[in-house]
mmCIF file of C-alpha atoms in Angstrom:
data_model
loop_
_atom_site.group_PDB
_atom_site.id
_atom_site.type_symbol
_atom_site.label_atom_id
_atom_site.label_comp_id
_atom_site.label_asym_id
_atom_site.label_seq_id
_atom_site.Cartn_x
_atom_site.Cartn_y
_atom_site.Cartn_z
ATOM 1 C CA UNK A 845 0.000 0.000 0.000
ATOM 2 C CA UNK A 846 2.826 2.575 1.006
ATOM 3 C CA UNK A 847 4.900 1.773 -2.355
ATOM 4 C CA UNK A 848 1.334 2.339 -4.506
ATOM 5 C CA UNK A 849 0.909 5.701 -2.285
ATOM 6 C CA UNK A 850 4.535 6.527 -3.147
ATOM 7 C CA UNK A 851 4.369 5.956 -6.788
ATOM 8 C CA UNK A 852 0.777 7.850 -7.171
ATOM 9 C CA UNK A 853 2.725 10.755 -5.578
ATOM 10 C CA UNK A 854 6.005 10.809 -8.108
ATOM 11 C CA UNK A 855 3.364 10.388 -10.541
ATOM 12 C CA UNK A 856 2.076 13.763 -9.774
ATOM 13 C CA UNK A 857 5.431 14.981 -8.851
ATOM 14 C CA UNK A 858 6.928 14.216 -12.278
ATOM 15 C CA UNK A 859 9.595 12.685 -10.607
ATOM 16 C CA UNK A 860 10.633 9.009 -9.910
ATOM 17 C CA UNK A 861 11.592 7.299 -6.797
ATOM 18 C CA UNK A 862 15.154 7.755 -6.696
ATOM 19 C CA UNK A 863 14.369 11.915 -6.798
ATOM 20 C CA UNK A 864 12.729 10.992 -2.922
ATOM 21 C CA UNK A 865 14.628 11.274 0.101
ATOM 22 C CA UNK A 866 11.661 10.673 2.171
ATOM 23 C CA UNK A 867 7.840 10.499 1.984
ATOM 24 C CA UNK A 868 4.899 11.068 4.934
ATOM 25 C CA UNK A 869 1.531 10.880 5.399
ATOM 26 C CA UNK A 870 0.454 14.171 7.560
ATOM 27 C CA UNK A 871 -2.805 15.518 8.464
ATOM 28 C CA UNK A 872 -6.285 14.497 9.554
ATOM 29 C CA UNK A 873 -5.834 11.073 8.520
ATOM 30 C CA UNK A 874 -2.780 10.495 11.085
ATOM 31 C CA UNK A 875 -4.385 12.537 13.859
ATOM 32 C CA UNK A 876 -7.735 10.109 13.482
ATOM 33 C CA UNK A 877 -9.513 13.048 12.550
ATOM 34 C CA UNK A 878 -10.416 13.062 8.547
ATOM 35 C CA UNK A 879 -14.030 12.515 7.334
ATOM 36 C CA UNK A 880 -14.725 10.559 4.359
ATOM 37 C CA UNK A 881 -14.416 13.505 2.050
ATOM 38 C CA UNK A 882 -11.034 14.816 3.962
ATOM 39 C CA UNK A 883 -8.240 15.312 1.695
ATOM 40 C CA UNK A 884 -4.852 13.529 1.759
ATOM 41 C CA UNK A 885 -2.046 15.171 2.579
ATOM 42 C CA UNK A 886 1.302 13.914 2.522
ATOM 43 C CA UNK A 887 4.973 15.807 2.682
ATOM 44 C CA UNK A 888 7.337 14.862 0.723
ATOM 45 C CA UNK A 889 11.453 15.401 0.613
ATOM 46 C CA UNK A 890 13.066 15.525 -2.576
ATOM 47 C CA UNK A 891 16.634 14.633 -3.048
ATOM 48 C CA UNK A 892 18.004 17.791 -5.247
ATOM 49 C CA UNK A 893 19.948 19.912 -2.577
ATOM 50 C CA UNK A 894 18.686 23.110 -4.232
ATOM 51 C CA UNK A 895 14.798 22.471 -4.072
ATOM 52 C CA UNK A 896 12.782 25.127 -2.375
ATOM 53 C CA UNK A 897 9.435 24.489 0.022
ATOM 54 C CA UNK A 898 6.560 24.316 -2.311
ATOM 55 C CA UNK A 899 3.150 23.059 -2.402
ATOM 56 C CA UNK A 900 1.872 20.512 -5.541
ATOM 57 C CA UNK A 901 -1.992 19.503 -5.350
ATOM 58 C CA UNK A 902 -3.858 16.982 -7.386
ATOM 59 C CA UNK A 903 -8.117 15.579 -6.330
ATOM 60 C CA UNK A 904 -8.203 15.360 -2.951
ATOM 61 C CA UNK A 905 -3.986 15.284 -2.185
ATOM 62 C CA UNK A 906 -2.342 18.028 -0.783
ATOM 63 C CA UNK A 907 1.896 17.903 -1.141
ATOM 64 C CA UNK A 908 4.014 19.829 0.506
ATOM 65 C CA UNK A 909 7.281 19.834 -1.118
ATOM 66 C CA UNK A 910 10.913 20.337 0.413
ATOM 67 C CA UNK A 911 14.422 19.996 -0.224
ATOM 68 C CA UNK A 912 16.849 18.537 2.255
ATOM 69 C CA UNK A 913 18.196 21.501 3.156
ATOM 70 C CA UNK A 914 14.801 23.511 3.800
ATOM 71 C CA UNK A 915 13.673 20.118 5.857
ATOM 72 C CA UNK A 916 16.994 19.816 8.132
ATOM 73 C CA UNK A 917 16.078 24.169 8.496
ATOM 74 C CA UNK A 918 12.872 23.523 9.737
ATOM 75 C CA UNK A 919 13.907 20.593 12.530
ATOM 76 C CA UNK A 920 16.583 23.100 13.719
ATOM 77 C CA UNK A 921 14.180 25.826 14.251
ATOM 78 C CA UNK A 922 12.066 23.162 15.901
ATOM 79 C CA UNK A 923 8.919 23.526 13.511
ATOM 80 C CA UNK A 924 6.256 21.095 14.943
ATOM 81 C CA UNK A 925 5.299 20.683 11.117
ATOM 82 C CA UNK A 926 8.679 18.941 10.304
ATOM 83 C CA UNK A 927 8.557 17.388 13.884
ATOM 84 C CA UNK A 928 5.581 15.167 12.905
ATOM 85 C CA UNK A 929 7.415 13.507 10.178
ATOM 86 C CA UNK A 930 10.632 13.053 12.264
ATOM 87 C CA UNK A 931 8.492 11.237 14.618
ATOM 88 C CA UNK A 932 6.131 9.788 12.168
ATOM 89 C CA UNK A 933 5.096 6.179 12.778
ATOM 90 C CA UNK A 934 5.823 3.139 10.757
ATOM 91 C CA UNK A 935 2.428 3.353 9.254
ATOM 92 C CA UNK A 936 2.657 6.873 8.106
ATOM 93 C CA UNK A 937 6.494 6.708 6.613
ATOM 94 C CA UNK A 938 5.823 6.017 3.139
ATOM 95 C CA UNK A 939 9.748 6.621 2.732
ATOM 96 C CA UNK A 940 12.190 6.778 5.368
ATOM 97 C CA UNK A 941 15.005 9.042 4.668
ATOM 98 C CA UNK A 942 18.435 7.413 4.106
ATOM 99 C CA UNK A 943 20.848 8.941 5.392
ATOM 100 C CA UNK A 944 18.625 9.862 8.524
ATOM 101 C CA UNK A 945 17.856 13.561 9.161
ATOM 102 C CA UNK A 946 18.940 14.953 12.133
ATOM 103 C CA UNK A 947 17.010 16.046 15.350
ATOM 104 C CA UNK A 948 18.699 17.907 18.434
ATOM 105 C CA UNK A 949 15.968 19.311 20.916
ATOM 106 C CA UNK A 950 15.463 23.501 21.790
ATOM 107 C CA UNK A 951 13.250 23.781 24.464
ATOM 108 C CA UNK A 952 13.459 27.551 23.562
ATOM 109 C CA UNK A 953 13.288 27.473 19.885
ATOM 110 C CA UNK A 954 10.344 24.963 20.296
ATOM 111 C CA UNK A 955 8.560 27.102 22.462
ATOM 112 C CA UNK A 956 8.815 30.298 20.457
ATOM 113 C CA UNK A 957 8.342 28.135 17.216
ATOM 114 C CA UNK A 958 4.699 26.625 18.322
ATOM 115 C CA UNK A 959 3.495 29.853 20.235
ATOM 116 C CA UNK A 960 3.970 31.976 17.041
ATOM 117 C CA UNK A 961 2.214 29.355 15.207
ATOM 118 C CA UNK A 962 -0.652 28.569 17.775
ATOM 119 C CA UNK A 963 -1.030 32.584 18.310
ATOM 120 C CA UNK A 964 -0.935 33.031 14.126
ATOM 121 C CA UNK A 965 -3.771 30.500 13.500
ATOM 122 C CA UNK A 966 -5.893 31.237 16.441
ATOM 123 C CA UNK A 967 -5.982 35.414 14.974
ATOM 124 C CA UNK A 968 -6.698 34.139 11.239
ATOM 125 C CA UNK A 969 -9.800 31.784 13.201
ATOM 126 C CA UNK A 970 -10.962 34.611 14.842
ATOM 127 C CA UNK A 971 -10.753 37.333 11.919
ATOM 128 C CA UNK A 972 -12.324 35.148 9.522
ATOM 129 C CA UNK A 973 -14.725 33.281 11.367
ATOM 130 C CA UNK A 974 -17.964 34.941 10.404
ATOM 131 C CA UNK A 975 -16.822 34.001 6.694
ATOM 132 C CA UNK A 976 -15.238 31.284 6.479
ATOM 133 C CA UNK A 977 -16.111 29.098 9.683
ATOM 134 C CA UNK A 978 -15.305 25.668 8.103
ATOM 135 C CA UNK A 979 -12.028 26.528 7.825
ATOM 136 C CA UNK A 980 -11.174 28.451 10.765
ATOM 137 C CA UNK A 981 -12.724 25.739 12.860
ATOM 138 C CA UNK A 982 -9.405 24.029 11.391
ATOM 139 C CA UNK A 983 -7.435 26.563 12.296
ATOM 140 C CA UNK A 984 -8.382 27.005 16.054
ATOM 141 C CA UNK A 985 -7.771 23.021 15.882
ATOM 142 C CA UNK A 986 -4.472 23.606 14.711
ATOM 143 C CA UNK A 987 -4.070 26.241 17.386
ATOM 144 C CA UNK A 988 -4.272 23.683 19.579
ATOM 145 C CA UNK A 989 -3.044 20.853 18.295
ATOM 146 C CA UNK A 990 0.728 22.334 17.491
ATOM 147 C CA UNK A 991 1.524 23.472 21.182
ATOM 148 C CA UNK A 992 -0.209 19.876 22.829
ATOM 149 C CA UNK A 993 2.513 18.186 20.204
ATOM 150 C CA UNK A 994 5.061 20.738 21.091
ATOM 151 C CA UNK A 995 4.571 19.741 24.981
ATOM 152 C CA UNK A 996 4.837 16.198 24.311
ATOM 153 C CA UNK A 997 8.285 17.008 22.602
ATOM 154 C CA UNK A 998 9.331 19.278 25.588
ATOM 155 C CA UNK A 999 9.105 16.811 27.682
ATOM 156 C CA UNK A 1000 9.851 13.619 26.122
ATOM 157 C CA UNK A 1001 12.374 14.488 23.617
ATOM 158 C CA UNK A 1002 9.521 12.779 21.147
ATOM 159 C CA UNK A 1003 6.125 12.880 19.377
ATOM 160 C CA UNK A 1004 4.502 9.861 20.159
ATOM 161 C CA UNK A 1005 0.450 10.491 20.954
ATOM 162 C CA UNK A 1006 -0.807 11.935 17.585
ATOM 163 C CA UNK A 1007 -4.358 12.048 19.136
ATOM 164 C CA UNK A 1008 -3.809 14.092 21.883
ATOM 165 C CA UNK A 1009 -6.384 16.711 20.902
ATOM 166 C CA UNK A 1010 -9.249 15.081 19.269
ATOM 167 C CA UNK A 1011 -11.007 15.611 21.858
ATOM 168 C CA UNK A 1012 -11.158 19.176 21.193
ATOM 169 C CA UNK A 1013 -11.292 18.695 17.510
ATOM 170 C CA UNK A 1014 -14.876 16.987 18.476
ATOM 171 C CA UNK A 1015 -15.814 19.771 20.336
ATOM 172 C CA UNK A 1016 -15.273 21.993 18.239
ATOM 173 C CA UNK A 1017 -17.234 20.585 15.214
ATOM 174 C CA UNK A 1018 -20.118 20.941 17.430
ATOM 175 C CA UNK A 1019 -19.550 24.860 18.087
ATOM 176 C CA UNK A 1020 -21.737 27.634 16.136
ATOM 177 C CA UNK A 1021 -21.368 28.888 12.947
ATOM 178 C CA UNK A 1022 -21.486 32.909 13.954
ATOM 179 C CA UNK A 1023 -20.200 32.966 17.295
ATOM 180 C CA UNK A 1024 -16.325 32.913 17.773
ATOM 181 C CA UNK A 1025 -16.593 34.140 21.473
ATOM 182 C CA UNK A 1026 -17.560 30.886 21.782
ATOM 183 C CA UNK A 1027 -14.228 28.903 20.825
ATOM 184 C CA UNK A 1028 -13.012 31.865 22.963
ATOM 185 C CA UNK A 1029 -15.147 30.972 25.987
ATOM 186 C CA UNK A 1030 -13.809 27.279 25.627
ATOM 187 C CA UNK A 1031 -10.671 26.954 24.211
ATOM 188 C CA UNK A 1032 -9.005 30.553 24.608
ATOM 189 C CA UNK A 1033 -7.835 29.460 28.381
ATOM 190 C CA UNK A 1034 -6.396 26.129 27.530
ATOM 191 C CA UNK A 1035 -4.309 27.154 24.280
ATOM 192 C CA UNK A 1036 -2.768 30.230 26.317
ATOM 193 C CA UNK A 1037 -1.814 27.752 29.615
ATOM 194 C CA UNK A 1038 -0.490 25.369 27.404
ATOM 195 C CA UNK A 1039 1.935 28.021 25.607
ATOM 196 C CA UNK A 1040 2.279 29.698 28.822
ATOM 197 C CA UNK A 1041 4.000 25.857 30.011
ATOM 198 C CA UNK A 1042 6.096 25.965 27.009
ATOM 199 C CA UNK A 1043 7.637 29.042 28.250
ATOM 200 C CA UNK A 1044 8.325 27.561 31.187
ATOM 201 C CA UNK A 1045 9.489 24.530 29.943
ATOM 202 C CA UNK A 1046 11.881 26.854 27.692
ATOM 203 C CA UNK A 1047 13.512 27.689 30.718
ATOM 204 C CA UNK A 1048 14.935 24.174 31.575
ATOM 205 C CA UNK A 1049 18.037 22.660 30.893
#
């Protein structure tokens, strides 16, 4: 199943399997999350030194595109993004990268790296709520979700519970269509203690 995944994504990569460093499957589907009608989404690491971060789509798949340089640049500024495929399980490695990248933890750099993000897509939920609330219920998930990953790394050195914040995602599919103050009412509390514990976490040795 992996190597069929793989080949459908070279396919729309124009490129073949020796151009892939590594391959992942990201997103709703790995978080236990997706509906039926969720798209795929999948990063993928080519092998040319000088490719840039870019995005490819096809029908329902969603690629994000990086080089090994940009990759290795986004584990050293501790980007929970690139974090989820370092830690990726067996089942979601399509490709594991040969050599290996390289991971050192920054409790600091982690910290500043998933508040900016969790602060970033929590504003964009709440300016665009009233028109577009489909998609900035993803984005106050996602405002969540990156510092309850970020934690786990903190602490652990590793990103091992993928699900840690369905629970919220449930809740907030059940929230209002026109009423952001009340993801604020809910939600605004927990996302600013747990970035408030990254902080703190920062701090250690």
């Amino acid at each position: 199943m992996s190597q069929a995944v793989l080949d459908s994504l070279c396919s729309i990569l124009r490129a073949s399997a020796g151009d892939v460093r590594a391959a992942y499957r990201v997103g709703s589907r790995v978080y236990g999350t997706a509906k039926p009608t969720s798209d795929d989404d999948f990063v993928v690491i080519m092998t040319r030194p000088g490719q840039k971060q870019d995005l490819a789509f096809a029908h329902g798949i969603n690629i994000v595109i990086h080089g090994p340089v940009t990759f290795q640049t986004a584990l050293d500024d501790q980007s929970v993004f690139a974090l989820e495929c370092f830690f990726a399980s067996p089942e979601a490695t399509l490709m594991a990268p040969r050599p290996p990248f390289k991971y050192t933890l920054d409790r600091r750099k982690l910290s500043v790296s998933a508040t900016e993000k969790s602060k970033a897509d929590w504003q964009k939920a709440k300016k665009r709520f009233v028109d577009e609330p489909g998609p900035s219920r993803k984005k106050v998930f996602h405002a969540l979700r990156v510092p309850a990953f970020a934690l786990q790394i903190a602490k652990t050195g590793k990103l091992a519970d993928f699900t840690c914040a369905n629970a919220w995602h449930a809740d907030i599919q059940r929230g209002p269509n026109d009423d952001f103050s009340w993801y604020e009412d809910r939600f605004g509390t927990v996302r600013e203690e747990m970035c408030t514990e990254l902080v703190q976490l920062a701090g250690k040795k």
